Short mmCIF file of C-alpha atoms and ligand atoms in Angstrom, two decimals:
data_model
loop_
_atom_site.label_atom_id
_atom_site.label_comp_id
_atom_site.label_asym_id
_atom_site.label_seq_id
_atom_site.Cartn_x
_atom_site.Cartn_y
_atom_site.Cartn_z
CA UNK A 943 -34.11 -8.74 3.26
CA UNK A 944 -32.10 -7.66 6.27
CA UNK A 945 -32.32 -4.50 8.57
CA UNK A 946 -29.14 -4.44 10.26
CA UNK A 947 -27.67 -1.85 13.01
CA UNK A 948 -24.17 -1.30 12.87
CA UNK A 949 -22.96 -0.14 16.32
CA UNK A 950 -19.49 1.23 17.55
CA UNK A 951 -18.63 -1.18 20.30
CA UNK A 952 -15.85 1.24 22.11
CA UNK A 953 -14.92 4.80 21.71
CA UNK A 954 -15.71 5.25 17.72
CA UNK A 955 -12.87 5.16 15.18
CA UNK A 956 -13.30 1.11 15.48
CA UNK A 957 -13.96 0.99 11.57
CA UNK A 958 -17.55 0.87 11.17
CA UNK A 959 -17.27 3.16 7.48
CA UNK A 960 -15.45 -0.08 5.85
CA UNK A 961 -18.11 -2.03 7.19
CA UNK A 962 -21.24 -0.75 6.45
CA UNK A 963 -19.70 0.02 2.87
CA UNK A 964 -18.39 -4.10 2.82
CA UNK A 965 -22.09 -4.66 3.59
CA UNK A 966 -23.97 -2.62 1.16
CA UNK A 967 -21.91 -3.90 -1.53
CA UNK A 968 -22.49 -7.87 -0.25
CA UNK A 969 -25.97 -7.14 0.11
CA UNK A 970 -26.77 -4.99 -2.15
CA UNK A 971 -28.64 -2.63 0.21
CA UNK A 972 -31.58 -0.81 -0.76
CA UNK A 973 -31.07 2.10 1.55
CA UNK A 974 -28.83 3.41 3.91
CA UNK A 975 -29.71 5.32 6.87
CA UNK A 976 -26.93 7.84 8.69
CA UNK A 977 -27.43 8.90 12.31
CA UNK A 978 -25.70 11.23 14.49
CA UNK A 979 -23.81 14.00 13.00
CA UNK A 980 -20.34 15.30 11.20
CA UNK A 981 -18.18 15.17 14.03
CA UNK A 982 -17.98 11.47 13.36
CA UNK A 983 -14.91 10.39 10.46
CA UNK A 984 -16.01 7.43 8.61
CA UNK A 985 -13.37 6.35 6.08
CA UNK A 986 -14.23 4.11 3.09
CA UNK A 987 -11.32 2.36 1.15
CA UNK A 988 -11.37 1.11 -2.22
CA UNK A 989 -9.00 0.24 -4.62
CA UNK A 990 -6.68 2.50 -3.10
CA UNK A 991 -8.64 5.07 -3.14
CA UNK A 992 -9.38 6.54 0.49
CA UNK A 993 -12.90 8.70 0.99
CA UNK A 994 -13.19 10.45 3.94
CA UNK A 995 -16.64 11.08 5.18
CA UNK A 996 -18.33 13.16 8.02
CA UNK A 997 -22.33 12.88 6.80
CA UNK A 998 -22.61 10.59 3.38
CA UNK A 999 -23.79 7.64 4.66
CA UNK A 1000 -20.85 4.87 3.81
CA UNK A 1001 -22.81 3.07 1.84
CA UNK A 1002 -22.89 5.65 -1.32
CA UNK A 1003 -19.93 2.97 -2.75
CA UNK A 1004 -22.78 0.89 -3.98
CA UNK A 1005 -24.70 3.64 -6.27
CA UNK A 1006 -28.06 1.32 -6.48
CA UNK A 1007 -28.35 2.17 -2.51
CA UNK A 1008 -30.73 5.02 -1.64
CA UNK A 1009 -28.94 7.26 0.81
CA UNK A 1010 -30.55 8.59 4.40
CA UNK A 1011 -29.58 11.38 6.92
CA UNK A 1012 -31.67 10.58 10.02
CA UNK A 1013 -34.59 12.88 11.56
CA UNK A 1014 -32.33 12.58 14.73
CA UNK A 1015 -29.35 13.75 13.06
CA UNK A 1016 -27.76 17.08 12.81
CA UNK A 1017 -25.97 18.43 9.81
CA UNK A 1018 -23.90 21.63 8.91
CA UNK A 1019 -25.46 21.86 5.31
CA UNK A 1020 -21.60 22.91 3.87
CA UNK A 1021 -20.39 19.84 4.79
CA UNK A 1022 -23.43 18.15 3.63
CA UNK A 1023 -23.24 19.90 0.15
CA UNK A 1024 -19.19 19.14 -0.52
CA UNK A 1025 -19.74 15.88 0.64
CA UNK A 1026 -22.70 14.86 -1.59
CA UNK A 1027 -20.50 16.74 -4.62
CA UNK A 1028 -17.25 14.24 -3.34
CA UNK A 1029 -19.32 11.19 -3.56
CA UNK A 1030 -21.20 12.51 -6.46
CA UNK A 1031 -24.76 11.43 -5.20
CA UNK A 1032 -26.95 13.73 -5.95
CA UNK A 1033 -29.93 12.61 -7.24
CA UNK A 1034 -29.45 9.56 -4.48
CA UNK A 1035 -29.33 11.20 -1.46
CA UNK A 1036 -32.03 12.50 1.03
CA UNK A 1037 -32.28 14.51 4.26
CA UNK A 1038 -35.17 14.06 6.99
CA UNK A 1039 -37.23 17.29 7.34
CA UNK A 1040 -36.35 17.13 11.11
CA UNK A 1041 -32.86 16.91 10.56
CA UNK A 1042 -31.47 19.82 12.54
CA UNK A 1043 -28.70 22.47 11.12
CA UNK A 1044 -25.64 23.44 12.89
CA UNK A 1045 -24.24 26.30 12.01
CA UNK A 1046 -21.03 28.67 12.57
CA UNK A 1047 -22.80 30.20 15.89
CA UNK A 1048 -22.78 26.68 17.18
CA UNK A 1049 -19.08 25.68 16.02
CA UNK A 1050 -18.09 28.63 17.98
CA UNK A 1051 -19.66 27.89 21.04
CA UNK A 1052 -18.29 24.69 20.47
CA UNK A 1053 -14.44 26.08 19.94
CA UNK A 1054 -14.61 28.99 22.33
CA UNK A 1055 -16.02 26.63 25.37
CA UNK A 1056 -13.00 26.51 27.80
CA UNK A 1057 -14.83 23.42 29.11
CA UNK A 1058 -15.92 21.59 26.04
CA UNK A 1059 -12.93 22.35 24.03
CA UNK A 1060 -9.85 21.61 26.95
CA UNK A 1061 -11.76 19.47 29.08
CA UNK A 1062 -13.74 16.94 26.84
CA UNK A 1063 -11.88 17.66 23.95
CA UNK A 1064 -14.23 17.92 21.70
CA UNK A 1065 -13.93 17.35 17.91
CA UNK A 1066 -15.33 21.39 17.90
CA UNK A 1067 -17.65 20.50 15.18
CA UNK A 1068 -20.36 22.69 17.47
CA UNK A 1069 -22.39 19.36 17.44
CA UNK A 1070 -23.03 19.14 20.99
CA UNK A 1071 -24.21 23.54 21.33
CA UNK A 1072 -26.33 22.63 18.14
CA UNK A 1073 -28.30 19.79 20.25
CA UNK A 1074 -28.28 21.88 22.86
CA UNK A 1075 -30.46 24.26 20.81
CA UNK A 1076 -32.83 21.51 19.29
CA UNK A 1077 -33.33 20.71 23.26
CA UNK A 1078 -34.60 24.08 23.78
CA UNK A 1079 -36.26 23.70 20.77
CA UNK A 1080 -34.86 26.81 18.70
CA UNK A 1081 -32.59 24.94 16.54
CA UNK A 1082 -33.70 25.43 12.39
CA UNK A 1083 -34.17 21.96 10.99
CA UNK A 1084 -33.71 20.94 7.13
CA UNK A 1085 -37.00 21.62 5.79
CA UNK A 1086 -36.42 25.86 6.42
CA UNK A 1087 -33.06 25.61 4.31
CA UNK A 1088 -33.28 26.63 1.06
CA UNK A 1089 -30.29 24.91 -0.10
CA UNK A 1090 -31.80 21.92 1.14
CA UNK A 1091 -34.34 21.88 -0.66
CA UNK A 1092 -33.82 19.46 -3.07
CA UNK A 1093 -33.20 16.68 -1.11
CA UNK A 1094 -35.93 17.18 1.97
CA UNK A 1095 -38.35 14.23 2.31
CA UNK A 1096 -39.88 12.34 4.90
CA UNK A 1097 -37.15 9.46 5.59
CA UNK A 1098 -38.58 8.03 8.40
CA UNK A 1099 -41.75 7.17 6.63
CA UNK A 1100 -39.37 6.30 3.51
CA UNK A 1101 -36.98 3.65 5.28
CA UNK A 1102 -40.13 2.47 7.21
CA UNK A 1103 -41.62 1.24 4.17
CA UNK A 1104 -38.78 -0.26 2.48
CA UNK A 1105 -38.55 -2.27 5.26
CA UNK A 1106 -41.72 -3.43 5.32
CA UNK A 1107 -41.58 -4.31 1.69
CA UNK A 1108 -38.82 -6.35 2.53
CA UNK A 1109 -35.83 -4.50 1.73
CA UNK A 1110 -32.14 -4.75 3.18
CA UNK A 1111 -31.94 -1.86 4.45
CA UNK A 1112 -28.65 -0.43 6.98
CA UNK A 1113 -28.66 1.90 9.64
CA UNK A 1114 -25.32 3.63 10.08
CA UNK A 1115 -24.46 4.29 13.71
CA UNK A 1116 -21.69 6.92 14.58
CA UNK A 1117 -19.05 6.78 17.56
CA UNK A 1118 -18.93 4.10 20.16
CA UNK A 1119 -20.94 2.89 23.23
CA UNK A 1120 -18.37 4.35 25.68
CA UNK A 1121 -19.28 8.20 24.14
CA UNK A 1122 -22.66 7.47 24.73
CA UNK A 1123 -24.60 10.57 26.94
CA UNK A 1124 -26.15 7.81 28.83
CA UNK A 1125 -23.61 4.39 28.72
CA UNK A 1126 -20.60 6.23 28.11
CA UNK A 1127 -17.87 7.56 30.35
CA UNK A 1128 -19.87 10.90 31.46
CA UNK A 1129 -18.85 13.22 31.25
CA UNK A 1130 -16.57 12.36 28.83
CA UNK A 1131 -18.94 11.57 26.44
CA UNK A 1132 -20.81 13.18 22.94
CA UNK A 1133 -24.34 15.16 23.11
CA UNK A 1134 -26.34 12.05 21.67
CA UNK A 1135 -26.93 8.17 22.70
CA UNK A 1136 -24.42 6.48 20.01
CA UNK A 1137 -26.05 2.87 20.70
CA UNK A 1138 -28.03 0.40 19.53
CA UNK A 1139 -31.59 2.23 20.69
CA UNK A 1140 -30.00 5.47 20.22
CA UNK A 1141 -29.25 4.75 16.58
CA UNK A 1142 -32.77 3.53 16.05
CA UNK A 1143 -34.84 5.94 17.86
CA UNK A 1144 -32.68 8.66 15.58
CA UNK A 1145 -33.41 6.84 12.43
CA UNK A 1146 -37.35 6.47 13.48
CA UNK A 1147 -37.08 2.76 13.51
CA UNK A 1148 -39.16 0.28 16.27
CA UNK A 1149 -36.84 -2.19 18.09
CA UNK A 1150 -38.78 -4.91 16.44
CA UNK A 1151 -38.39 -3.77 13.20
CA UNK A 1152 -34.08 -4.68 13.33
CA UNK A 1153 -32.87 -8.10 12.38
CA UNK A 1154 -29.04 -7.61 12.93
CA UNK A 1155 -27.36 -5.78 15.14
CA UNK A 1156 -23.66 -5.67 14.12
CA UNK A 1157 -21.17 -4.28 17.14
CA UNK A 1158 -18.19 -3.30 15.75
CA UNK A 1159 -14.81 -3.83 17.64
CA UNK A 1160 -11.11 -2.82 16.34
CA UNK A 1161 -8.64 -5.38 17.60
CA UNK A 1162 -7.22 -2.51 19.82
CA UNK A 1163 -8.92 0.07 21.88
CA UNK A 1164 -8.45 3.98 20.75
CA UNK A 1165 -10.28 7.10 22.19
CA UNK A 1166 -9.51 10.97 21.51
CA UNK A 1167 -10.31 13.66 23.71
CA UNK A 1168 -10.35 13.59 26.93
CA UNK A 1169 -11.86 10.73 29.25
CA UNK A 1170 -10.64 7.26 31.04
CA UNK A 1171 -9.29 4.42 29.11
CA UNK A 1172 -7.92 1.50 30.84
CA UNK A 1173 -4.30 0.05 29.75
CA UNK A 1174 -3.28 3.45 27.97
CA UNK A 1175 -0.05 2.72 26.26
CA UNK A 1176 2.28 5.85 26.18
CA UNK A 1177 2.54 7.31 23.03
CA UNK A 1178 6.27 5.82 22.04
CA UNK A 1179 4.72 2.01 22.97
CA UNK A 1180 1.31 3.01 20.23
CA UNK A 1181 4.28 3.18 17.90
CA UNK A 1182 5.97 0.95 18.41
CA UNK A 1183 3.36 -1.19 17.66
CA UNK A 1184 1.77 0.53 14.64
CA UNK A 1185 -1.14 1.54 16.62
CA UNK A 1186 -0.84 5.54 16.71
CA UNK A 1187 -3.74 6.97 14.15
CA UNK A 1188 -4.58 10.26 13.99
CA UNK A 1189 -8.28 11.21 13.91
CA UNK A 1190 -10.16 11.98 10.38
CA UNK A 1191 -11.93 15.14 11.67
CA UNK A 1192 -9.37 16.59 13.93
CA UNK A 1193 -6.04 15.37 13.12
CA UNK A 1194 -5.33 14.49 16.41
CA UNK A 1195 -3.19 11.82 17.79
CA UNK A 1196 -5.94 9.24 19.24
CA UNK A 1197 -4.58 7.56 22.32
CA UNK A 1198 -4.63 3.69 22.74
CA UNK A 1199 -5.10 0.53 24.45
CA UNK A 1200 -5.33 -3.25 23.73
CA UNK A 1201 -8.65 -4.89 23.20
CA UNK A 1202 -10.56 -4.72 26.63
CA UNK A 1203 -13.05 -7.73 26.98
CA UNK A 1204 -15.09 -6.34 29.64
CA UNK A 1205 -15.59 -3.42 27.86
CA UNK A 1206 -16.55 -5.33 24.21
CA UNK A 1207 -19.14 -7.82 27.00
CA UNK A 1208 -20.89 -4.70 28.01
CA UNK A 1209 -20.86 -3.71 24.86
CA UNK A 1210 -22.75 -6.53 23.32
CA UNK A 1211 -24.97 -6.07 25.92
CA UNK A 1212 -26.19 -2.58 25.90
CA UNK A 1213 -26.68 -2.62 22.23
CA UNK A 1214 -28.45 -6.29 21.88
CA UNK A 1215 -25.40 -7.72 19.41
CA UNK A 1216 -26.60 -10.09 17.80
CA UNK A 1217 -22.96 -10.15 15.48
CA UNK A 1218 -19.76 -8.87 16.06
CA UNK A 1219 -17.37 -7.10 13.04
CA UNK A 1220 -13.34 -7.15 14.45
CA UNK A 1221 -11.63 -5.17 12.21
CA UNK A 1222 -7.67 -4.31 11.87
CA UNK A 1223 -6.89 -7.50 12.94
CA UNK A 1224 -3.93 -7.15 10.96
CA UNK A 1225 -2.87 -4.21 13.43
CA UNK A 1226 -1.74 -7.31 16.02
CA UNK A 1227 -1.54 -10.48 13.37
CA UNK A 1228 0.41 -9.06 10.77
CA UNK A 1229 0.67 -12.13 9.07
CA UNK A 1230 -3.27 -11.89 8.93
CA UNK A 1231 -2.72 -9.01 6.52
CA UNK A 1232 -5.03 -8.80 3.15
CA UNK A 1233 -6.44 -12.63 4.21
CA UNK A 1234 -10.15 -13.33 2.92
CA UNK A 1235 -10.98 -17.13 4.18
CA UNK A 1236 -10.71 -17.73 7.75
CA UNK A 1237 -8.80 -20.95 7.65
CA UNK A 1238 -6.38 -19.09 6.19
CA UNK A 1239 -5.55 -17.22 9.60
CA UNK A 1240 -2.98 -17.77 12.30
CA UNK A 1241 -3.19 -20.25 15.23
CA UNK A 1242 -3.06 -17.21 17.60
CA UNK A 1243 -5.51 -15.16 15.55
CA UNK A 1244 -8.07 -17.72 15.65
CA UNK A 1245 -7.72 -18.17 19.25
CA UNK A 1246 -8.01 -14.48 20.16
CA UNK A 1247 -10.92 -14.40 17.92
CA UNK A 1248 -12.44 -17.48 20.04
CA UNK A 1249 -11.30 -15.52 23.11
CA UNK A 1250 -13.64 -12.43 21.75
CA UNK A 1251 -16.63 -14.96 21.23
CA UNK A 1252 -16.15 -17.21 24.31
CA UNK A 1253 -16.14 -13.65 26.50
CA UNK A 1254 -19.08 -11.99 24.59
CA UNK A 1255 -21.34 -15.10 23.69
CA UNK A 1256 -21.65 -13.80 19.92
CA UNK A 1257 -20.31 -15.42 16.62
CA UNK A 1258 -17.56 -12.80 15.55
CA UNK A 1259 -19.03 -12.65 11.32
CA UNK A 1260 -16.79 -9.88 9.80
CA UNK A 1261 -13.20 -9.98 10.27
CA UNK A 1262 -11.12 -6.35 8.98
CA UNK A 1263 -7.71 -7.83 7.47
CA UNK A 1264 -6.90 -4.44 6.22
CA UNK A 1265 -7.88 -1.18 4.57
CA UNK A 1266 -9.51 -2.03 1.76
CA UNK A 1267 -13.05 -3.20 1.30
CA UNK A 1268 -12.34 -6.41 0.07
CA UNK A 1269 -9.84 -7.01 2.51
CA UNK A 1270 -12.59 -8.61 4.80
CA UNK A 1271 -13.34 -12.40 6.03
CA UNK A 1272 -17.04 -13.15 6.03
CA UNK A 1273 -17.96 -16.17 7.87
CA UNK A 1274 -21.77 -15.59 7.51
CA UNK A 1275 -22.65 -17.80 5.08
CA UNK A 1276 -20.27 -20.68 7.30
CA UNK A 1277 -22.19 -19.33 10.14
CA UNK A 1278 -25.77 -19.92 8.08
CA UNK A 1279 -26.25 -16.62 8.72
CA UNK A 1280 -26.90 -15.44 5.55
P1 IMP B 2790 -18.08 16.06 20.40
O1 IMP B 2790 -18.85 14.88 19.90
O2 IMP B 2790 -17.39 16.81 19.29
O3 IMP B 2790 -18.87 16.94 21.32
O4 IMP B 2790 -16.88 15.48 21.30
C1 IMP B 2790 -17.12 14.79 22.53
C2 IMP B 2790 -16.17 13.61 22.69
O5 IMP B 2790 -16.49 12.61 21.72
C3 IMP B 2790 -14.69 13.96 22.47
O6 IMP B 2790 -13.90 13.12 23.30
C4 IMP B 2790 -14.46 13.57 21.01
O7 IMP B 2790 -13.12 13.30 20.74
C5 IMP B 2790 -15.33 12.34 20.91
N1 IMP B 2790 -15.80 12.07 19.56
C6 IMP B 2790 -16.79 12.70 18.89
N2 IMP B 2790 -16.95 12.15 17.67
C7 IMP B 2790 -16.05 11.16 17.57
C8 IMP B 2790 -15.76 10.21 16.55
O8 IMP B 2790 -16.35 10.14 15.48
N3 IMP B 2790 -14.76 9.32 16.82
C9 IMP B 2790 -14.12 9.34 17.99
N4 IMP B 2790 -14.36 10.19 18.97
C10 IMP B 2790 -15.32 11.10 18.76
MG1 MG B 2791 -14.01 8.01 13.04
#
């Protein structure tokens, strides 16, 4: 009987799939709301088995949990289509009749932009040309594609109501803070406002209306594309320390950094946090690898996890111990938070 936010707390990539899916299987979410659009990755893990996803909301691992695409959003409806076959919810699944369409004329605006493509570095998922177009208000929205069809219905007014009748409902935020248009590192940044407000204002939900808003931070910083990040660590250093990923939509090499406290305080500010989520903190405890009770964890875990909370003023609740789902710490119900 929750409606929780979860929020990127840095540049994206910071795990936020694995937790929104860890949470609609705890909770047993009602519905699921995604915002933003398919240049965001989110990767869900289960049983060894690794789903990559650019538009499915995470949650579709728990099939009692209706699934959302914002009003705010923006969707190529390919993607949408081979993704919905992938996770095999149809039947499940709805689009907002505002939801806006990118399609190839934007992804080549996107690709063929000397600036958008070498200077920001965009993912060239023509996300940002496609808002562009729904500013100028000539962009086709959901409700004029046939394909669509099917699955068009008025999600606002749908998610709305579930909350009010009490559901747990989860809103899915894409990217991080720092991409923001308007918090971010402009203009360095993605077409849309990836926070807290952002997220909600997308999904057609008041401010009053969330009861959790979840930040999520990876124990180390990453960011692709182009842009400031403090501390960069040469490639050969990433590594050496098991911290080089490559990106889920563009199979580039994402740059990194170790965890930046100012930047996770902000963070928690902008976006109202009432809970953090740390994930990968395996990535710098490897001896925290796979743990699920947090007594369990290292002396110098613990303390940078106090370090996190001391700096930010919020309980850190979810704790990422590795890929999997399951591989998760939960200290909610410690917390008497749940
Ligand atoms: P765009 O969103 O494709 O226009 O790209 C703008 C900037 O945001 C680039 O630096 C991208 O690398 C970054 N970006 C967009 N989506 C994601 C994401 O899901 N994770 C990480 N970075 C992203
Ligand atoms: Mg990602």
């Amino acid at each position: 009987m929750t409606c929780y936010v979860v929020v990127g707390g840095f540049f994206g990539d910071e795990g936020k799939g694995k937790i929104v899916a860890y949470l609609a299987l705890n909770s047993n979410a009602n519905a699921a709301v995604r915002v933003g659009s398919i240049n965001a990755g989110h990767t869900v893990t289960i049983s060894n088995k690794e789903v990559k996803l650019r538009i499915v909301p995470s949650a579709f691992i728990n099939n009692y949990t209706k699934l959302y695409i914002a009003a705010g959003a923006n969707i190529n409806p390919s993607v949408f289509l081979k993704e919905v076959e992938l996770t095999n919810t149809y039947g499940r699944i709805w689009i907002d009749y505002n939801t806006s369409i990118i399609d190839e004329e934007h992804i080549e605006r996107d690709r063929f932009s000397q600036y958008l493509k070498e200077k920001i570095g965009t993912t060239g998922s023509g996300v940002g040309p496609a808002i562009e177009d729904r500013v100028k208000r000539i962009a086709k929205t959901a409700k004029e594609m046939d394909e669509l069809r099917p699955f068009i219905t008025d999600v606002t007014q749908e998610v709305n109501m579930m909350i009010d009748d009490g559901g747990t409902v989860i809103v899915e935020g894409t990217q991080g803070t720092y991409l923001s248009l308007y918090h971010g590192t402009y203009p360095y940044v993605t077409s849309r406002d990836t926070t807290a407000s952002g997220i909600c204002s997308e999904a057609g939900i008041g401010p009053k209306k969330i009861d959790e808003v979840i930040v999520v931070f990876k124990s180390f910083v990453t960011r692709v594309g182009g842009g400031p990040l403090e501390d960069e660590l040469s490639e050969e250093e990433a590594m050496k320390r098991g911290w080089l990923e490559i990106a889920t939509v563009t199979g580039r090499k994402r740059r990194s950094a170790p965890f930046n406290f100012n930047l996770a305080k902000r963070s928690v500010m902008i976006n109202s946090a009432t809970q953090i989520a740390l994930t990968k903190l395996d990535s710098i405890f490897p001896e925290t690898r796979g743990l699920r009770l947090y007594d369990d964890l290292s002396l110098n875990a613990k303390k940078f996890i106090e370090e996190i909370e001391n700096t930010c003023k919020v309980p850190v609740t979810i704790i990422g111990t590795g890929p999997d789902i399951y591989d998760t710490i939960d200290r909610r119900k410690e917390l008497k938070l749940i």
